[in-house]
Amino acid sequence: MISREVINNKYVRIFILALVLFFPTLSNLVEHAASSTGIVLVLAGLPMILYREMRPTVSREEKWLMWAFAGYFAVAFLSFAVNTLTGDLVDPHLKYIEKAMRILFFVPVYFLLRRIRLPQWILWYGVSIGAIVAGIYALIDAGAFHGFQPGYRVSGGYHSIAFGDLSLVIGFMSFSGLGYFRERHAALVLIPITGLTLGMIACFLSGTRGAWIAMPTLLFVAFRQLDGYLKPWLRGLTVGIICLICFAAYAIPETGIANRINAVFDETEAYFQGDIVGGAGERYEIWKAAWNIYREHPFLGVGPGGVKSEIQKMIAEGRVDPVIAGYKRSHSSYFSAMAECGLVGLVALLAVFVVPLRVAVSAIRQGGAGRDVAYAGLMLIAGFMHFGLTETILGRSVLASFYVVMLAVTLSMPAQYRVEKISGLQGLTA
């Protein structure tokens, strides 16, 4: 177990800072890097859980954070246990609980980062490097290696969906550091601007339609944040330029964006005419199956990992199309939570989004040094809430690990600034 002396060691602190700095880059491009880094941070943070004297003082708001993430795992475990005992869960494999346990890792990582006291430059340079490297990688992979072949999707270290999701959210988180870089030198604003641009390019070249859905909300958040730095017309111009980049990407045939978007409309029309074609049509059918599972098991669902067997039953009964026979997930975090853990599961899932969202908004309203960091956290949360519409994001190890670690980074810093501010005021008034 790591002692107080080890945690306070200068070299241990440097090691942890380096892990956080390169986490956005490695998570997106190196297989298992997100999970491995997350586990190291969890092990380093466990003493704060086990020993009260090593644990930083947390506010009531922070305690709600802890309960939200602990509750997510508790609900998944309860559904798994109940459905296993009743025999409803055909394949009670512990790997499904392991995925839910990753969300619980937020607690020790958060405590660790509160104690380490991350400097802001770790966050801003970390996400900026991550976005820039992702964009360069995507351009080289799609251009130099595949000649911008229509239909080719850059996949990074995992799958094109994960690469597109992470590239987009890292790019917008990088843009949240605009004020930090501008305060140091006007020319440094090119770093977050380049990060956002290349992050979006990487997302476009991944062909991840589920990520594109998040862009309007992320643009709105960016517009609100710029209120503290730019005049209204400059904010409008900045957002307008970003929108122009999106339209240009849509108009360029080599990106394949127009074909991907138009396919959604064609596949949707075909689905409602009774013909299931393409990824969109299959998703509609799997969502239909998940909804039926929820209606039949409304309280605790069928348990983590129980969706596939239920789909097989529905196919045998002729209730859903056999085209989804190979699906293990519901391809929607919300439908998945409802099917696997019922209404209680949906509430638990919303809690790991809404509670951190409330904490981030509170930090933004308080202003000060943590304002822009909280905006980066808001970008992260908003992005993942949208990604979850069409993908079981917390069921993918890389996405779950990224959300847990980067959320701990962006929420721990404003909390620490608040504690230091209060301590300073107390010192002045003493």
Short mmCIF file of C-alpha atoms in Angstrom, two decimals:
data_model
loop_
_atom_site.label_atom_id
_atom_site.label_comp_id
_atom_site.label_asym_id
_atom_site.label_seq_id
_atom_site.Cartn_x
_atom_site.Cartn_y
_atom_site.Cartn_z
CA MET A 1 0.00 0.00 0.00
CA ILE A 2 1.21 3.51 -0.79
CA SER A 3 2.06 5.48 2.32
CA ARG A 4 1.76 9.19 3.01
CA GLU A 5 5.51 9.59 2.49
CA VAL A 6 5.35 7.96 -0.94
CA ILE A 7 2.44 10.15 -2.07
CA ASN A 8 4.30 13.27 -0.94
CA ASN A 9 7.48 12.17 -2.72
CA LYS A 10 8.53 14.62 -5.44
CA TYR A 11 9.24 11.92 -8.02
CA VAL A 12 5.95 10.14 -7.41
CA ARG A 13 4.13 13.42 -7.96
CA ILE A 14 6.05 14.04 -11.20
CA PHE A 15 5.15 10.53 -12.37
CA ILE A 16 1.44 11.08 -11.71
CA LEU A 17 1.53 14.48 -13.42
CA ALA A 18 3.15 12.87 -16.47
CA LEU A 19 0.43 10.20 -16.57
CA VAL A 20 -2.29 12.85 -16.57
CA LEU A 21 -0.45 15.03 -19.11
CA PHE A 22 -0.19 12.28 -21.73
CA PHE A 23 -3.43 10.52 -20.85
CA PRO A 24 -5.59 12.21 -23.58
CA THR A 25 -3.07 11.40 -26.31
CA LEU A 26 -2.31 7.82 -25.32
CA SER A 27 -5.96 6.95 -24.57
CA ASN A 28 -6.97 7.77 -28.12
CA LEU A 29 -4.09 6.15 -29.98
CA VAL A 30 -2.61 3.34 -27.87
CA GLU A 31 -4.64 0.24 -27.07
CA HIS A 32 -5.20 -0.39 -23.34
CA ALA A 33 -3.42 2.87 -22.41
CA ALA A 34 -6.58 4.39 -20.90
CA SER A 35 -7.35 1.34 -18.76
CA SER A 36 -3.74 0.85 -17.66
CA THR A 37 -3.32 4.49 -16.68
CA GLY A 38 -6.64 4.46 -14.88
CA ILE A 39 -5.65 1.41 -12.85
CA VAL A 40 -2.32 3.00 -11.83
CA LEU A 41 -4.13 6.14 -10.67
CA VAL A 42 -6.68 4.04 -8.78
CA LEU A 43 -3.95 2.13 -6.95
CA ALA A 44 -2.24 5.39 -6.04
CA GLY A 45 -5.54 6.81 -4.77
CA LEU A 46 -6.67 3.84 -2.69
CA PRO A 47 -4.89 5.03 0.50
CA MET A 48 -7.17 8.10 0.49
CA ILE A 49 -10.13 5.72 0.64
CA LEU A 50 -8.71 3.47 3.34
CA TYR A 51 -7.05 6.02 5.63
CA ARG A 52 -9.00 9.04 6.81
CA GLU A 53 -5.86 10.99 7.73
CA MET A 54 -4.72 10.90 4.08
CA ARG A 55 -8.10 11.88 2.68
CA PRO A 56 -8.66 15.51 1.62
CA THR A 57 -11.63 17.31 3.15
CA VAL A 58 -14.56 17.25 0.74
CA SER A 59 -17.67 19.39 0.54
CA ARG A 60 -21.26 18.17 0.50
CA GLU A 61 -21.29 18.71 -3.26
CA GLU A 62 -18.26 16.45 -3.66
CA LYS A 63 -19.87 13.78 -1.50
CA TRP A 64 -22.83 13.74 -3.86
CA LEU A 65 -20.33 13.12 -6.66
CA MET A 66 -18.94 10.11 -4.84
CA TRP A 67 -22.41 8.70 -4.16
CA ALA A 68 -23.43 9.13 -7.81
CA PHE A 69 -20.56 6.99 -9.07
CA ALA A 70 -20.82 4.47 -6.24
CA GLY A 71 -24.56 4.24 -6.92
CA TYR A 72 -23.99 3.35 -10.57
CA PHE A 73 -21.93 0.31 -9.58
CA ALA A 74 -24.30 -0.62 -6.75
CA VAL A 75 -27.31 -0.70 -9.08
CA ALA A 76 -25.45 -2.79 -11.68
CA PHE A 77 -24.34 -5.24 -8.98
CA LEU A 78 -27.85 -5.45 -7.52
CA SER A 79 -29.42 -6.17 -10.91
CA PHE A 80 -26.72 -8.73 -11.66
CA ALA A 81 -27.17 -10.49 -8.30
CA VAL A 82 -30.98 -10.54 -8.36
CA ASN A 83 -31.23 -11.77 -11.95
CA THR A 84 -28.57 -14.40 -11.29
CA LEU A 85 -30.38 -15.71 -8.20
CA THR A 86 -33.74 -15.83 -10.00
CA GLY A 87 -32.19 -17.60 -12.98
CA ASP A 88 -33.21 -14.86 -15.44
CA LEU A 89 -29.59 -14.07 -16.30
CA VAL A 90 -28.46 -16.84 -18.65
CA ASP A 91 -24.78 -15.82 -18.73
CA PRO A 92 -23.85 -14.39 -15.29
CA HIS A 93 -20.28 -13.52 -16.24
CA LEU A 94 -18.31 -11.25 -13.91
CA LYS A 95 -16.83 -9.32 -16.84
CA TYR A 96 -20.08 -7.37 -17.07
CA ILE A 97 -19.71 -6.25 -13.45
CA GLU A 98 -16.07 -5.36 -14.11
CA LYS A 99 -17.17 -2.81 -16.69
CA ALA A 100 -19.51 -1.18 -14.19
CA MET A 101 -16.75 -1.21 -11.59
CA ARG A 102 -14.65 1.07 -13.80
CA ILE A 103 -17.10 3.87 -13.03
CA LEU A 104 -16.44 3.37 -9.34
CA PHE A 105 -12.76 4.17 -10.00
CA PHE A 106 -13.73 7.84 -10.08
CA VAL A 107 -13.64 8.02 -6.27
CA PRO A 108 -9.98 7.08 -5.62
CA VAL A 109 -8.77 8.96 -8.70
CA TYR A 110 -10.61 12.10 -7.59
CA PHE A 111 -9.17 11.90 -4.07
CA LEU A 112 -5.68 11.36 -5.48
CA LEU A 113 -5.85 14.37 -7.78
CA ARG A 114 -7.26 16.55 -5.00
CA ARG A 115 -4.23 15.65 -2.90
CA ILE A 116 -1.71 15.98 -5.75
CA ARG A 117 -3.11 19.45 -6.64
CA LEU A 118 -2.76 19.46 -10.40
CA PRO A 119 -1.41 22.64 -12.01
CA GLN A 120 -3.58 23.96 -14.82
CA TRP A 121 -0.93 23.59 -17.49
CA ILE A 122 -1.15 19.81 -17.14
CA LEU A 123 -4.77 19.91 -18.27
CA TRP A 124 -4.44 22.50 -21.02
CA TYR A 125 -1.29 21.15 -22.63
CA GLY A 126 -2.53 17.58 -22.16
CA VAL A 127 -5.78 18.05 -24.09
CA SER A 128 -4.17 20.36 -26.66
CA ILE A 129 -1.43 17.86 -27.45
CA GLY A 130 -4.02 15.08 -27.54
CA ALA A 131 -6.23 16.93 -30.05
CA ILE A 132 -3.35 18.06 -32.26
CA VAL A 133 -1.75 14.61 -32.38
CA ALA A 134 -5.14 13.00 -33.14
CA GLY A 135 -5.71 15.39 -36.05
CA ILE A 136 -2.24 14.84 -37.50
CA TYR A 137 -2.62 11.08 -37.10
CA ALA A 138 -6.01 11.15 -38.85
CA LEU A 139 -4.70 13.23 -41.77
CA ILE A 140 -1.71 10.94 -42.27
CA ASP A 141 -3.78 7.76 -41.96
CA ALA A 142 -6.63 8.91 -44.20
CA GLY A 143 -4.50 10.93 -46.62
CA ALA A 144 -0.98 9.55 -46.96
CA PHE A 145 -1.93 5.90 -46.40
CA HIS A 146 -5.38 5.73 -47.98
CA GLY A 147 -5.54 8.73 -50.32
CA PHE A 148 -8.69 10.09 -48.67
CA GLN A 149 -10.58 7.13 -50.04
CA PRO A 150 -14.35 7.71 -49.67
CA GLY A 151 -15.79 5.48 -46.99
CA TYR A 152 -12.51 4.93 -45.15
CA ARG A 153 -12.79 5.63 -41.42
CA VAL A 154 -9.81 6.42 -39.19
CA SER A 155 -9.93 4.20 -36.11
CA GLY A 156 -6.99 5.19 -33.88
CA GLY A 157 -6.05 2.71 -31.17
CA TYR A 158 -9.49 1.08 -30.99
CA HIS A 159 -12.58 1.61 -33.09
CA SER A 160 -13.54 4.53 -35.31
CA ILE A 161 -16.43 5.37 -32.97
CA ALA A 162 -14.19 5.68 -29.91
CA PHE A 163 -11.60 7.64 -31.91
CA GLY A 164 -14.19 10.08 -33.23
CA ASP A 165 -15.82 10.60 -29.83
CA LEU A 166 -12.55 11.20 -28.01
CA SER A 167 -11.03 13.41 -30.72
CA LEU A 168 -14.04 15.71 -30.73
CA VAL A 169 -14.35 16.09 -26.98
CA ILE A 170 -10.58 16.52 -26.52
CA GLY A 171 -10.60 19.23 -29.21
CA PHE A 172 -13.36 21.20 -27.50
CA MET A 173 -11.75 20.74 -24.08
CA SER A 174 -8.56 22.16 -25.58
CA PHE A 175 -10.50 25.21 -26.79
CA SER A 176 -11.68 25.81 -23.22
CA GLY A 177 -8.07 26.72 -22.39
CA LEU A 178 -8.14 29.76 -24.67
CA GLY A 179 -8.04 32.17 -21.74
CA TYR A 180 -5.15 30.36 -20.06
CA PHE A 181 -2.97 30.58 -23.17
CA ARG A 182 -3.99 34.16 -23.97
CA GLU A 183 -2.95 35.34 -20.51
CA ARG A 184 0.55 34.04 -21.12
CA HIS A 185 1.01 35.35 -24.68
CA ALA A 186 -1.37 36.40 -27.43
CA ALA A 187 0.31 34.10 -29.94
CA LEU A 188 -0.31 31.05 -27.73
CA VAL A 189 -4.04 31.17 -28.52
CA LEU A 190 -3.06 29.32 -31.69
CA ILE A 191 -2.55 26.21 -29.55
CA PRO A 192 -6.19 25.71 -28.44
CA ILE A 193 -7.49 26.93 -31.82
CA THR A 194 -5.31 24.38 -33.60
CA GLY A 195 -6.37 21.75 -31.08
CA LEU A 196 -10.06 22.36 -31.77
CA THR A 197 -9.57 22.42 -35.55
CA LEU A 198 -7.53 19.21 -35.70
CA GLY A 199 -9.78 17.50 -33.16
CA MET A 200 -12.78 18.21 -35.36
CA ILE A 201 -10.90 17.05 -38.46
CA ALA A 202 -10.02 13.78 -36.71
CA CYS A 203 -13.67 13.34 -35.76
CA PHE A 204 -14.83 14.01 -39.33
CA LEU A 205 -12.33 11.52 -40.77
CA SER A 206 -13.49 8.88 -38.29
CA GLY A 207 -16.97 9.00 -39.83
CA THR A 208 -18.54 8.86 -36.36
CA ARG A 209 -22.05 10.19 -36.85
CA GLY A 210 -22.91 9.81 -33.17
CA ALA A 211 -20.17 12.32 -32.32
CA TRP A 212 -21.38 14.87 -34.86
CA ILE A 213 -24.69 15.07 -32.98
CA ALA A 214 -22.86 16.66 -30.04
CA MET A 215 -21.36 19.53 -32.07
CA PRO A 216 -24.25 22.04 -31.74
CA THR A 217 -24.30 21.70 -27.95
CA LEU A 218 -20.51 21.90 -27.68
CA LEU A 219 -20.53 25.00 -29.89
CA PHE A 220 -23.14 26.58 -27.63
CA VAL A 221 -21.02 25.88 -24.56
CA ALA A 222 -17.98 27.38 -26.29
CA PHE A 223 -20.02 30.47 -27.22
CA ARG A 224 -21.07 30.95 -23.59
CA GLN A 225 -17.52 30.52 -22.30
CA LEU A 226 -16.14 33.11 -24.73
CA ASP A 227 -18.43 35.66 -23.08
CA GLY A 228 -15.63 36.24 -20.58
CA TYR A 229 -13.03 36.98 -23.25
CA LEU A 230 -14.55 38.28 -26.47
CA LYS A 231 -17.12 40.86 -27.49
CA PRO A 232 -20.44 39.46 -28.80
CA TRP A 233 -19.56 40.04 -32.45
CA LEU A 234 -16.21 38.29 -32.04
CA ARG A 235 -17.89 35.37 -30.30
CA GLY A 236 -20.35 35.12 -33.15
CA LEU A 237 -17.53 35.30 -35.68
CA THR A 238 -15.59 32.55 -33.91
CA VAL A 239 -18.56 30.21 -33.77
CA GLY A 240 -19.40 31.14 -37.37
CA ILE A 241 -15.92 30.13 -38.52
CA ILE A 242 -16.27 26.80 -36.72
CA CYS A 243 -19.62 26.24 -38.43
CA LEU A 244 -18.00 27.14 -41.75
CA ILE A 245 -15.39 24.43 -41.16
CA CYS A 246 -18.22 21.95 -40.57
CA PHE A 247 -20.03 22.94 -43.76
CA ALA A 248 -16.78 22.78 -45.74
CA ALA A 249 -16.12 19.31 -44.41
CA TYR A 250 -19.64 18.31 -45.46
CA ALA A 251 -19.15 19.75 -48.96
CA ILE A 252 -15.80 18.03 -49.63
CA PRO A 253 -16.59 14.60 -51.13
CA GLU A 254 -13.33 13.03 -49.90
CA THR A 255 -14.43 13.34 -46.27
CA GLY A 256 -17.44 11.09 -46.88
CA ILE A 257 -19.48 13.16 -44.41
CA ALA A 258 -22.28 13.96 -46.86
CA ASN A 259 -22.70 10.29 -47.73
CA ARG A 260 -22.73 9.27 -44.06
CA ILE A 261 -25.35 11.87 -43.16
CA ASN A 262 -27.54 11.23 -46.20
CA ALA A 263 -27.41 7.51 -45.44
CA VAL A 264 -29.08 8.15 -42.08
CA PHE A 265 -32.12 9.69 -43.77
CA ASP A 266 -32.30 6.91 -46.36
CA GLU A 267 -31.94 4.16 -43.75
CA THR A 268 -34.50 5.81 -41.47
CA GLU A 269 -37.04 6.06 -44.29
CA ALA A 270 -36.39 2.44 -45.24
CA TYR A 271 -36.83 1.28 -41.63
CA PHE A 272 -40.26 2.84 -41.26
CA GLN A 273 -41.22 1.21 -44.55
CA GLY A 274 -40.31 -2.17 -43.08
CA ASP A 275 -36.86 -2.61 -44.60
CA ILE A 276 -33.87 -2.75 -42.19
CA VAL A 277 -30.73 -1.57 -43.96
CA GLY A 278 -27.48 -0.03 -42.73
CA GLY A 279 -26.27 0.87 -39.26
CA ALA A 280 -29.16 3.25 -38.54
CA GLY A 281 -31.81 0.66 -39.35
CA GLU A 282 -30.13 -1.94 -37.16
CA ARG A 283 -29.86 0.54 -34.30
CA TYR A 284 -33.58 1.30 -34.50
CA GLU A 285 -34.33 -2.41 -34.28
CA ILE A 286 -32.00 -2.99 -31.32
CA TRP A 287 -33.54 0.02 -29.55
CA LYS A 288 -36.97 -1.49 -30.17
CA ALA A 289 -35.75 -4.75 -28.59
CA ALA A 290 -34.28 -2.89 -25.60
CA TRP A 291 -37.53 -1.00 -25.08
CA ASN A 292 -39.49 -4.26 -25.10
CA ILE A 293 -37.05 -5.76 -22.57
CA TYR A 294 -37.54 -2.74 -20.33
CA ARG A 295 -41.33 -2.99 -20.54
CA GLU A 296 -41.17 -6.63 -19.45
CA HIS A 297 -38.56 -5.99 -16.72
CA PRO A 298 -39.19 -2.37 -15.69
CA PHE A 299 -37.57 -2.26 -12.25
CA LEU A 300 -34.18 -4.04 -12.38
CA GLY A 301 -34.02 -5.12 -16.03
CA VAL A 302 -32.52 -8.44 -17.11
CA GLY A 303 -29.09 -7.84 -15.59
CA PRO A 304 -25.75 -6.73 -17.10
CA GLY A 305 -24.97 -9.01 -20.03
CA GLY A 306 -28.53 -10.29 -20.33
CA VAL A 307 -29.56 -8.40 -23.47
CA LYS A 308 -28.18 -10.89 -26.01
CA SER A 309 -30.12 -13.87 -24.66
CA GLU A 310 -33.33 -11.81 -24.54
CA ILE A 311 -32.84 -10.77 -28.14
CA GLN A 312 -32.45 -14.41 -29.15
CA LYS A 313 -35.80 -15.16 -27.49
CA MET A 314 -37.47 -12.27 -29.31
CA ILE A 315 -36.06 -13.42 -32.64
CA ALA A 316 -37.38 -16.95 -32.02
CA GLU A 317 -40.81 -15.48 -31.23
CA GLY A 318 -40.70 -13.29 -34.36
CA ARG A 319 -40.87 -10.05 -32.38
CA VAL A 320 -37.65 -8.52 -33.79
CA ASP A 321 -35.71 -8.97 -36.99
CA PRO A 322 -32.90 -11.61 -37.06
CA VAL A 323 -30.55 -8.94 -38.45
CA ILE A 324 -29.70 -7.98 -34.83
CA ALA A 325 -28.94 -11.56 -33.74
CA GLY A 326 -25.25 -10.79 -33.20
CA TYR A 327 -25.75 -7.72 -31.05
CA LYS A 328 -24.53 -7.85 -27.44
CA ARG A 329 -25.20 -4.20 -26.63
CA SER A 330 -28.18 -1.93 -27.16
CA HIS A 331 -25.99 0.72 -28.89
CA SER A 332 -27.38 3.40 -26.62
CA SER A 333 -26.28 4.03 -23.06
CA TYR A 334 -29.82 4.98 -22.11
CA PHE A 335 -31.59 2.02 -23.70
CA SER A 336 -28.86 -0.27 -22.37
CA ALA A 337 -29.34 1.00 -18.81
CA MET A 338 -33.10 0.49 -19.09
CA ALA A 339 -32.83 -3.01 -20.53
CA GLU A 340 -30.09 -4.26 -18.20
CA CYS A 341 -30.97 -2.50 -14.94
CA GLY A 342 -34.47 -1.11 -15.46
CA LEU A 343 -35.68 2.29 -14.29
CA VAL A 344 -33.25 2.23 -11.38
CA GLY A 345 -30.42 1.75 -13.87
CA LEU A 346 -31.53 4.70 -15.98
CA VAL A 347 -31.60 6.92 -12.89
CA ALA A 348 -28.12 5.72 -11.90
CA LEU A 349 -26.79 6.44 -15.40
CA LEU A 350 -28.29 9.93 -15.43
CA ALA A 351 -26.72 10.57 -12.03
CA VAL A 352 -23.16 10.06 -13.33
CA PHE A 353 -23.91 12.74 -15.91
CA VAL A 354 -26.23 15.16 -14.13
CA VAL A 355 -24.49 15.35 -10.73
CA PRO A 356 -21.08 16.22 -12.27
CA LEU A 357 -22.87 18.62 -14.61
CA ARG A 358 -24.33 20.44 -11.63
CA VAL A 359 -20.91 20.58 -9.94
CA ALA A 360 -19.29 21.98 -13.10
CA VAL A 361 -21.99 24.63 -13.57
CA SER A 362 -21.64 25.64 -9.92
CA ALA A 363 -17.87 26.09 -10.38
CA ILE A 364 -18.47 28.17 -13.52
CA ARG A 365 -20.85 30.48 -11.68
CA GLN A 366 -18.34 30.98 -8.88
CA GLY A 367 -15.80 32.18 -11.43
CA GLY A 368 -12.17 32.58 -10.51
CA ALA A 369 -9.29 30.31 -11.44
CA GLY A 370 -11.50 27.23 -11.80
CA ARG A 371 -13.98 28.72 -14.29
CA ASP A 372 -12.34 27.59 -17.53
CA VAL A 373 -11.35 24.22 -16.04
CA ALA A 374 -15.00 23.67 -15.14
CA TYR A 375 -15.95 24.58 -18.72
CA ALA A 376 -13.61 21.84 -19.93
CA GLY A 377 -15.45 19.46 -17.61
CA LEU A 378 -18.76 20.70 -18.99
CA MET A 379 -17.54 19.97 -22.53
CA LEU A 380 -16.61 16.45 -21.44
CA ILE A 381 -19.97 15.76 -19.79
CA ALA A 382 -22.05 17.28 -22.60
CA GLY A 383 -20.10 15.33 -25.19
CA PHE A 384 -20.53 11.99 -23.43
CA MET A 385 -24.22 12.58 -22.80
CA HIS A 386 -24.68 12.98 -26.56
CA PHE A 387 -22.37 10.09 -27.47
CA GLY A 388 -24.50 7.89 -25.24
CA LEU A 389 -27.52 8.41 -27.47
CA THR A 390 -26.15 6.08 -30.15
CA GLU A 391 -23.41 4.13 -28.38
CA THR A 392 -23.07 2.20 -25.10
CA ILE A 393 -20.16 4.43 -24.13
CA LEU A 394 -19.68 3.26 -20.53
CA GLY A 395 -19.62 -0.31 -21.80
CA ARG A 396 -16.41 0.42 -23.72
CA SER A 397 -13.33 0.32 -21.49
CA VAL A 398 -11.50 3.16 -23.22
CA LEU A 399 -14.46 5.55 -23.08
CA ALA A 400 -15.38 4.68 -19.49
CA SER A 401 -11.77 5.10 -18.33
CA PHE A 402 -11.42 8.39 -20.19
CA TYR A 403 -14.62 9.80 -18.73
CA VAL A 404 -13.68 8.81 -15.17
CA VAL A 405 -10.11 10.15 -15.25
CA MET A 406 -10.73 13.39 -17.16
CA LEU A 407 -13.82 14.17 -15.10
CA ALA A 408 -11.73 13.74 -11.94
CA VAL A 409 -9.13 16.09 -13.44
CA THR A 410 -11.58 18.83 -14.41
CA LEU A 411 -13.65 18.73 -11.21
CA SER A 412 -10.86 18.30 -8.66
CA MET A 413 -9.04 21.51 -9.63
CA PRO A 414 -11.95 23.95 -9.09
CA ALA A 415 -12.70 22.21 -5.78
CA GLN A 416 -9.08 22.66 -4.69
CA TYR A 417 -9.10 26.33 -5.72
CA ARG A 418 -12.23 26.85 -3.64
CA VAL A 419 -10.59 25.28 -0.58
CA GLU A 420 -7.45 27.37 -1.01
CA LYS A 421 -9.51 30.54 -1.44
CA ILE A 422 -11.44 29.86 1.76
CA SER A 423 -8.23 29.07 3.63
CA GLY A 424 -6.70 32.32 2.40
CA LEU A 425 -9.70 34.33 3.53
CA GLN A 426 -9.63 32.65 6.90
CA GLY A 427 -5.97 33.48 7.23
CA LEU A 428 -6.62 37.14 6.48
CA THR A 429 -9.45 37.43 8.93
CA ALA A 430 -7.73 35.48 11.71
#
